[in-house]
Structure formats: structure tokens, C-alpha cells
């Protein structure tokens, strides 16, 4: 399918790639781009041949934020009535794992989109930030909430109140980014596709259960989360893939998962 502001492909078996492609505006996230992004993500989530997704931008910008020119004259009434940015939540509702491969600017809504994915890989050039305070507003795509869960109150307050950018290495040290990859154009997306390929080689049912279990820790109390994890764990015993995986171990061979 062809889109105006994004590109989609399947660069490796089981892997779907979405590339934000609005270079003149540093991938500013205008409403038509978000509609296309949601359409592509939901299509990959529903596609039985795709088991892991990578989301990336360009070497210069993952995304420089929501489109300021589009928001400039927006009224409260328009934002409220038309549920402005509510549809940004699609990303966090996917069942399949999604990896953000971040190079260059990931600011404002761009940072929030990255924080809504499951794993962030960053190029050494990545520059994160929630700079909304500098234009008279605040994060609206989850930045204030998701940052706090990962990096704590003091750092979140500092970043959201000053709007300063933070580096790939700071993000890695704080646990936002799982790895800063080697320098080089395209390196971060190559590594992300490789990681997605590893995930896609596992049982899809187990992968999705694992994602659901980890996410339960963000939303639930420890005792509820432990119960959720245990139920999902029990659930894997109803799959052929658990029989195949443990059978293959016992027989000292590689498993052949059928995602059933
Ligand atoms: C609209 C944007 C944009 C944005 C960049 N551009 N960011 N357009 N919305 N968020 C456009 C510029 O207007 C310019 O277009 C072109 O992209 C290149 O940008 P330059 O500023 O010329 O590049 P540079 O000098 O290299 O500076 C890069 C930059 C700067 C530091 C990233 O562009 C910048 O500060 N952008 C805004 C970052 C920001 O505040 N983001 C948060 C937005 S609020 P022209 O046509 O002039 O060449 C937000 C709210 C989220 O995200 C809440 C909702 C979920």
C-alpha cells in the first residue's frame, strides 16, 4: 500500500518496517501522518506473516514533534470536540512487539511516540526531549506519564519544566533506551530489524503473552501483576508452541514454532 507521509515494507521474514517519511518537516507528526501510521500499524498487527514491527524515521530526525503549524491556531473547543491526539493511543494498543529505531531528533510528540513503543534502540546522534514548555504548552502524548514511570519524578520534572534535550547516552543510562548502537547511517534501523527478526523467530503467542505480562507491571499493583503473569504463563500450556518448544529442548533439537 502506498502512503504520502510514511513508507512500509517487510525487510526480513516476519518483520514489518514503518518509516516516517516527511523529510521537509523533520517528520513533524501532522494529523494525516498519524492516520497513515495507525493504518499501517494496525495492518501489520493483523497480518499473520508479521510478528514484530520496527518504527523509524530518517538519520536526521525520528520525528521533531507534533506539527506546530497545524496546532498553532487550534482552539480548546476544537481539540476537545474532535478528540485531538486521542488516536495516538493506537501505537500502545498493538499486540505485536514494536521497536523504535531512533536517529536524530525525537522531540515532543516524537519522543512520546518512541516512549509508546516496547523497545527503543538509539543511534549516538539521537536527541530526545519534551520541549513543549518552550512553546507555551505541555506534553500531550503521554510524555509526562511514561517518562516518570521509567526515570522518576526529579528527572521527569527537570526535562518537562526546562524542555532541555537529552542525549542517547543519557537515555540509555536512565533506562529509556535499551542500547545505543554503533555510529553510522542506517545502523540503528539495521540493528532494530535484526532484533525484530530474533523476536519473530519465537512463538508469536508466547511473545504476545510476554509483552502483555510486562505491560501489566506498568498498570497494575504488584499482586495483580503477579496474578496476570501467572495466568498468561498457564495460558501458554494451551498452545502447541509450548509443547513444541519444550519437546524440542528435551530432544536436543531446534523448535519449529507454528504460532498455534
Ligand atoms: C512543524 C516543524 C517541526 C514541528 C521542524 N519543523 N519541527 N514543523 N512542527 N514540530 C519544520 C521547520 O519549520 C522547518 O520547515 C523544517 O522542519 C526544518 O526545521 P528547522 O527548524 O529549519 O531545522 P533546524 O534548524 O535544524 O532545527 C531542528 C529542530 C527545530 C531543533 C528540531 O526544527 C525545532 O525546534 N522544532 C520544533 C521542536 C518542538 O518544539 N517539538 C515539539 C512540538 S509540540 P520550514 O518550512 O521552515 O523549512 C508537541 C506536542 C506533542 O510535539 C503533544 C501531542 C502528542
Coordinates of C-alpha atoms and ligand atoms in Angstrom, one line a residue:
X1 CA 0.0 0.0 0.0
X2 CA 1.3 3.5 -0.8
X3 CA 1.1 6.4 1.6
X4 CA 2.0 10.0 1.4
X5 CA 3.9 10.5 4.7
X6 CA 5.2 7.0 5.6
X7 CA 6.8 4.0 3.9
X8 CA 6.1 0.4 4.7
X9 CA 8.0 -2.8 3.9
X10 CA 9.0 -6.2 5.2
X11 CA 12.8 -6.2 5.2
X12 CA 13.1 -9.6 6.9
X13 CA 10.9 -12.7 7.5
X14 CA 8.2 -11.9 10.0
X15 CA 9.3 -8.2 10.3
X16 CA 7.3 -5.2 9.3
X17 CA 9.0 -1.8 8.9
X18 CA 7.3 1.6 9.1
X19 CA 9.5 4.6 8.1
X20 CA 8.2 8.1 8.8
X21 CA 8.9 10.0 5.6
X22 CA 8.1 13.7 5.8
X23 CA 11.7 14.9 5.5
X24 CA 11.0 18.6 4.8
X25 CA 9.3 19.0 8.2
X26 CA 11.7 16.7 10.1
X27 CA 8.9 14.1 10.3
X28 CA 6.6 16.5 12.2
X29 CA 3.6 14.4 13.1
X30 CA 0.7 16.1 11.3
X31 CA -2.8 14.5 11.7
X32 CA -2.7 12.9 8.2
X33 CA 0.6 11.3 9.1
X34 CA -0.8 9.8 12.3
X35 CA -3.8 8.4 10.4
X36 CA -1.4 6.7 7.9
X37 CA 0.8 5.5 10.8
X38 CA -2.2 4.0 12.6
X39 CA -3.4 2.4 9.4
X40 CA -0.1 0.8 8.7
X41 CA 0.5 -0.4 12.3
X42 CA -3.0 -1.9 12.5
X43 CA -2.4 -3.7 9.2
X44 CA 0.9 -5.2 10.4
X45 CA -0.8 -6.1 13.7
X46 CA -3.5 -8.0 11.8
X47 CA -1.1 -9.6 9.2
X48 CA -0.4 -13.3 10.1
X49 CA 3.0 -13.0 8.3
X50 CA 4.3 -10.2 10.6
X51 CA 5.4 -11.0 14.1
X52 CA 7.4 -7.9 15.1
X53 CA 7.4 -4.3 13.9
X54 CA 10.1 -1.6 13.6
X55 CA 9.3 2.1 13.5
X56 CA 11.9 4.5 12.3
X57 CA 12.5 7.9 10.8
X58 CA 15.5 9.4 9.0
X59 CA 19.1 9.8 10.1
X60 CA 18.3 13.5 10.8
X61 CA 15.0 13.0 12.6
X62 CA 12.9 10.3 14.1
X63 CA 10.2 13.0 14.5
X64 CA 10.5 16.6 15.6
X65 CA 7.2 16.6 17.3
X66 CA 3.5 17.2 16.7
X67 CA 3.0 19.6 13.8
X68 CA 3.3 23.1 15.4
X69 CA 1.9 24.8 12.3
X70 CA -1.2 22.7 12.5
X71 CA -1.6 23.3 16.2
X72 CA -0.8 27.0 16.2
X73 CA -4.4 28.3 15.8
X74 CA -6.3 25.3 17.3
X75 CA -8.9 26.1 19.9
X76 CA -9.8 24.3 23.1
X77 CA -13.3 23.5 21.7
X78 CA -11.9 22.0 18.5
X79 CA -9.3 19.9 20.4
X80 CA -11.9 18.6 22.9
X81 CA -14.7 18.0 20.4
X82 CA -12.6 16.3 17.9
X83 CA -10.5 14.3 20.4
X84 CA -7.2 15.8 19.2
X85 CA -4.4 13.3 19.5
X86 CA -6.6 10.6 21.1
X87 CA -5.8 8.4 18.2
X88 CA -2.1 8.5 19.1
X89 CA -3.0 5.7 21.5
X90 CA -3.2 3.1 18.7
X91 CA 0.5 2.5 18.9
X92 CA 0.4 1.5 22.6
X93 CA -2.6 -0.9 21.9
X94 CA -0.8 -3.2 19.5
X95 CA -0.4 -6.8 20.4
X96 CA 2.8 -7.4 18.4
X97 CA 6.0 -6.0 19.7
X98 CA 7.2 -2.7 18.2
X99 CA 10.8 -1.4 18.3
X100 CA 11.6 2.2 17.8
X101 CA 14.9 2.8 15.9
X102 CA 15.7 6.4 16.8
X103 CA 18.2 8.6 15.0
X104 CA 18.4 12.4 15.2
X105 CA 15.6 14.4 16.7
X106 CA 12.9 12.7 18.8
X107 CA 11.2 15.7 20.3
X108 CA 7.8 16.3 21.9
X109 CA 5.4 14.0 20.2
X110 CA 8.3 12.3 18.5
X111 CA 9.8 11.4 21.9
X112 CA 6.3 10.3 23.1
X113 CA 5.8 8.0 20.1
X114 CA 9.2 6.4 20.9
X115 CA 8.2 6.1 24.6
X116 CA 5.0 4.3 23.5
X117 CA 6.9 1.5 21.7
X118 CA 8.2 -1.6 23.5
X119 CA 11.9 -1.2 23.0
X120 CA 14.0 1.8 21.9
X121 CA 17.3 1.5 20.1
X122 CA 19.1 4.8 19.6
X123 CA 21.9 6.0 17.3
X124 CA 24.6 8.1 19.1
X125 CA 23.1 11.1 17.3
X126 CA 19.7 10.7 18.8
X127 CA 18.4 13.8 20.6
X128 CA 15.4 13.3 22.8
X129 CA 13.3 15.9 24.6
X130 CA 10.0 17.2 25.7
X131 CA 10.4 20.9 24.6
X132 CA 6.7 21.8 24.7
X133 CA 7.2 24.2 27.6
X134 CA 9.2 26.4 25.3
X135 CA 6.1 26.9 23.1
X136 CA 3.6 27.5 25.8
X137 CA 2.2 24.0 26.2
X138 CA 3.0 20.7 27.8
X139 CA 3.4 17.1 26.7
X140 CA 0.1 15.6 25.5
X141 CA 1.0 12.2 24.1
X142 CA 2.0 10.6 27.4
X143 CA 5.5 12.1 27.9
X144 CA 4.9 13.3 31.5
X145 CA 3.4 9.9 32.5
X146 CA 5.7 7.5 30.6
X147 CA 8.9 9.3 31.5
X148 CA 8.0 9.3 35.2
X149 CA 7.4 5.6 35.2
X150 CA 10.9 5.0 33.8
X151 CA 13.2 7.8 35.1
X152 CA 11.4 9.0 38.2
X153 CA 10.0 12.4 39.3
X154 CA 13.0 14.6 39.6
X155 CA 14.4 13.9 36.2
X156 CA 11.0 14.0 34.6
X157 CA 10.2 17.3 36.2
X158 CA 13.6 18.7 35.1
X159 CA 13.1 17.6 31.5
X160 CA 9.4 18.7 31.2
X161 CA 9.9 22.0 33.0
X162 CA 13.1 23.1 31.2
X163 CA 12.4 21.4 27.9
X164 CA 16.1 20.6 27.5
X165 CA 17.2 17.9 25.1
X166 CA 18.8 14.7 26.4
X167 CA 21.3 12.5 24.6
X168 CA 21.2 8.9 23.5
X169 CA 23.7 8.0 26.3
X170 CA 21.6 9.8 29.0
X171 CA 18.5 7.9 27.7
X172 CA 20.4 4.6 27.9
X173 CA 21.8 5.3 31.4
X174 CA 18.3 6.1 32.6
X175 CA 16.8 3.0 31.1
X176 CA 14.7 4.7 28.4
X177 CA 16.8 3.3 25.6
X178 CA 17.9 -0.4 25.7
X179 CA 21.0 0.2 23.6
X180 CA 23.0 2.9 21.8
X181 CA 24.2 1.3 18.6
X182 CA 27.4 1.9 16.6
X183 CA 27.7 5.2 14.8
X184 CA 26.8 5.1 11.1
X185 CA 23.9 6.0 8.8
X186 CA 21.2 3.3 8.9
X187 CA 23.0 1.4 11.7
X188 CA 20.1 1.8 14.2
X189 CA 17.5 0.5 11.8
X190 CA 19.7 -2.4 10.8
X191 CA 20.1 -3.5 14.4
X192 CA 16.4 -3.0 15.1
X193 CA 15.4 -5.2 12.1
X194 CA 17.9 -7.8 13.4
X195 CA 16.3 -7.7 16.9
X196 CA 12.8 -7.9 15.4
X197 CA 14.0 -10.9 13.4
X198 CA 15.0 -12.7 16.6
X199 CA 11.7 -11.9 18.2
X200 CA 9.8 -13.0 15.0
X201 CA 11.6 -16.4 15.2
X202 CA 10.0 -17.2 18.6
X203 CA 6.4 -18.4 19.2
X204 CA 4.2 -15.4 18.4
X205 CA 1.7 -16.5 21.1
X206 CA 4.4 -16.6 23.7
X207 CA 5.8 -13.2 22.5
X208 CA 2.5 -11.6 22.8
X209 CA 1.8 -13.1 26.2
X210 CA 5.2 -11.9 27.4
X211 CA 4.5 -8.3 26.1
X212 CA 1.2 -8.3 27.9
X213 CA 2.8 -9.5 31.1
X214 CA 5.5 -6.9 31.1
X215 CA 2.9 -4.2 30.4
X216 CA 0.8 -5.3 33.3
X217 CA 3.6 -4.2 35.6
X218 CA 3.1 -0.6 34.4
X219 CA -0.7 -0.6 35.1
X220 CA -1.3 -3.0 37.9
X221 CA -0.2 -3.4 41.5
X222 CA 2.5 -6.0 42.2
X223 CA 0.0 -8.6 43.4
X224 CA -2.3 -8.1 40.5
X225 CA 0.6 -8.1 38.1
X226 CA 1.9 -11.4 39.5
X227 CA -1.5 -12.9 39.0
X228 CA -1.7 -11.6 35.5
X229 CA 1.7 -13.0 34.7
X230 CA 0.8 -16.4 36.2
X231 CA -2.4 -16.7 34.2
X232 CA -0.6 -15.8 31.0
X233 CA 2.1 -18.4 31.9
X234 CA -0.6 -21.0 32.5
X235 CA -2.2 -20.0 29.1
X236 CA 1.0 -20.9 27.2
X237 CA 0.4 -24.5 28.2
X238 CA -2.7 -24.5 26.0
X239 CA -0.5 -23.8 22.9
X240 CA 1.2 -26.2 20.5
X241 CA 4.2 -24.0 20.6
X242 CA 4.8 -24.7 24.3
X243 CA 4.7 -28.4 23.6
X244 CA 7.0 -28.0 20.6
X245 CA 9.4 -25.7 22.4
X246 CA 9.8 -27.9 25.5
X247 CA 9.7 -31.1 23.4
X248 CA 12.5 -29.8 21.1
X249 CA 14.6 -29.0 24.2
X250 CA 14.1 -32.5 25.6
X251 CA 15.0 -34.0 22.1
X252 CA 18.0 -31.7 21.8
X253 CA 16.8 -30.1 18.5
X254 CA 15.7 -26.7 17.3
X255 CA 11.9 -25.9 17.8
X256 CA 9.7 -25.4 14.8
X257 CA 7.0 -23.0 16.0
X258 CA 3.7 -22.9 14.2
X259 CA 2.3 -19.9 16.1
X260 CA -0.6 -22.0 17.3
Ligands
LIG1 C1 6.1 21.7 12.3 C2 8.4 21.6 12.0 C3 8.5 21.0 13.3 C4 7.3 20.8 14.1 C5 10.5 21.2 12.5 N1 9.7 21.6 11.6 N2 9.8 20.8 13.6 N3 7.2 21.9 11.5 N4 6.2 21.1 13.5 N5 7.3 20.2 15.3 C6 10.0 22.2 10.2 C7 10.6 23.6 10.3 O1 9.5 24.5 10.4 C8 11.3 23.7 9.0 O2 10.3 23.9 8.0 C9 11.8 22.3 8.8 O3 11.0 21.4 9.7 C10 13.3 22.2 9.3 O4 13.4 22.6 10.6 P1 14.5 23.8 11.1 O5 13.9 24.3 12.3 O6 14.8 24.7 9.9 O7 15.7 22.8 11.3 P2 16.9 23.0 12.4 O8 17.3 24.5 12.5 O9 17.9 22.0 12.1 O10 16.2 22.7 13.8 C11 15.7 21.4 14.1 C12 14.8 21.5 15.4 C13 13.7 22.6 15.2 C14 15.7 21.8 16.6 C15 14.2 20.1 15.6 O11 13.1 22.3 14.0 C16 12.7 22.6 16.3 O12 12.9 23.1 17.4 N6 11.5 22.0 16.0 C17 10.4 22.0 16.9 C18 10.6 21.0 18.0 C19 9.4 21.0 19.0 O13 9.1 22.0 19.7 N7 8.7 19.9 19.1 C20 7.6 19.8 20.0 C21 6.3 20.2 19.3 S1 4.9 20.2 20.4 P3 10.5 25.2 7.0 O14 9.3 25.1 6.1 O15 10.5 26.4 7.8 O16 11.8 24.9 6.3 C22 4.5 18.6 20.5 C23 3.3 18.3 21.3 C24 3.0 16.9 21.5 O17 5.1 17.7 20.0 C25 1.7 16.7 22.1 C26 0.8 15.9 21.2 C27 1.0 14.5 21.2

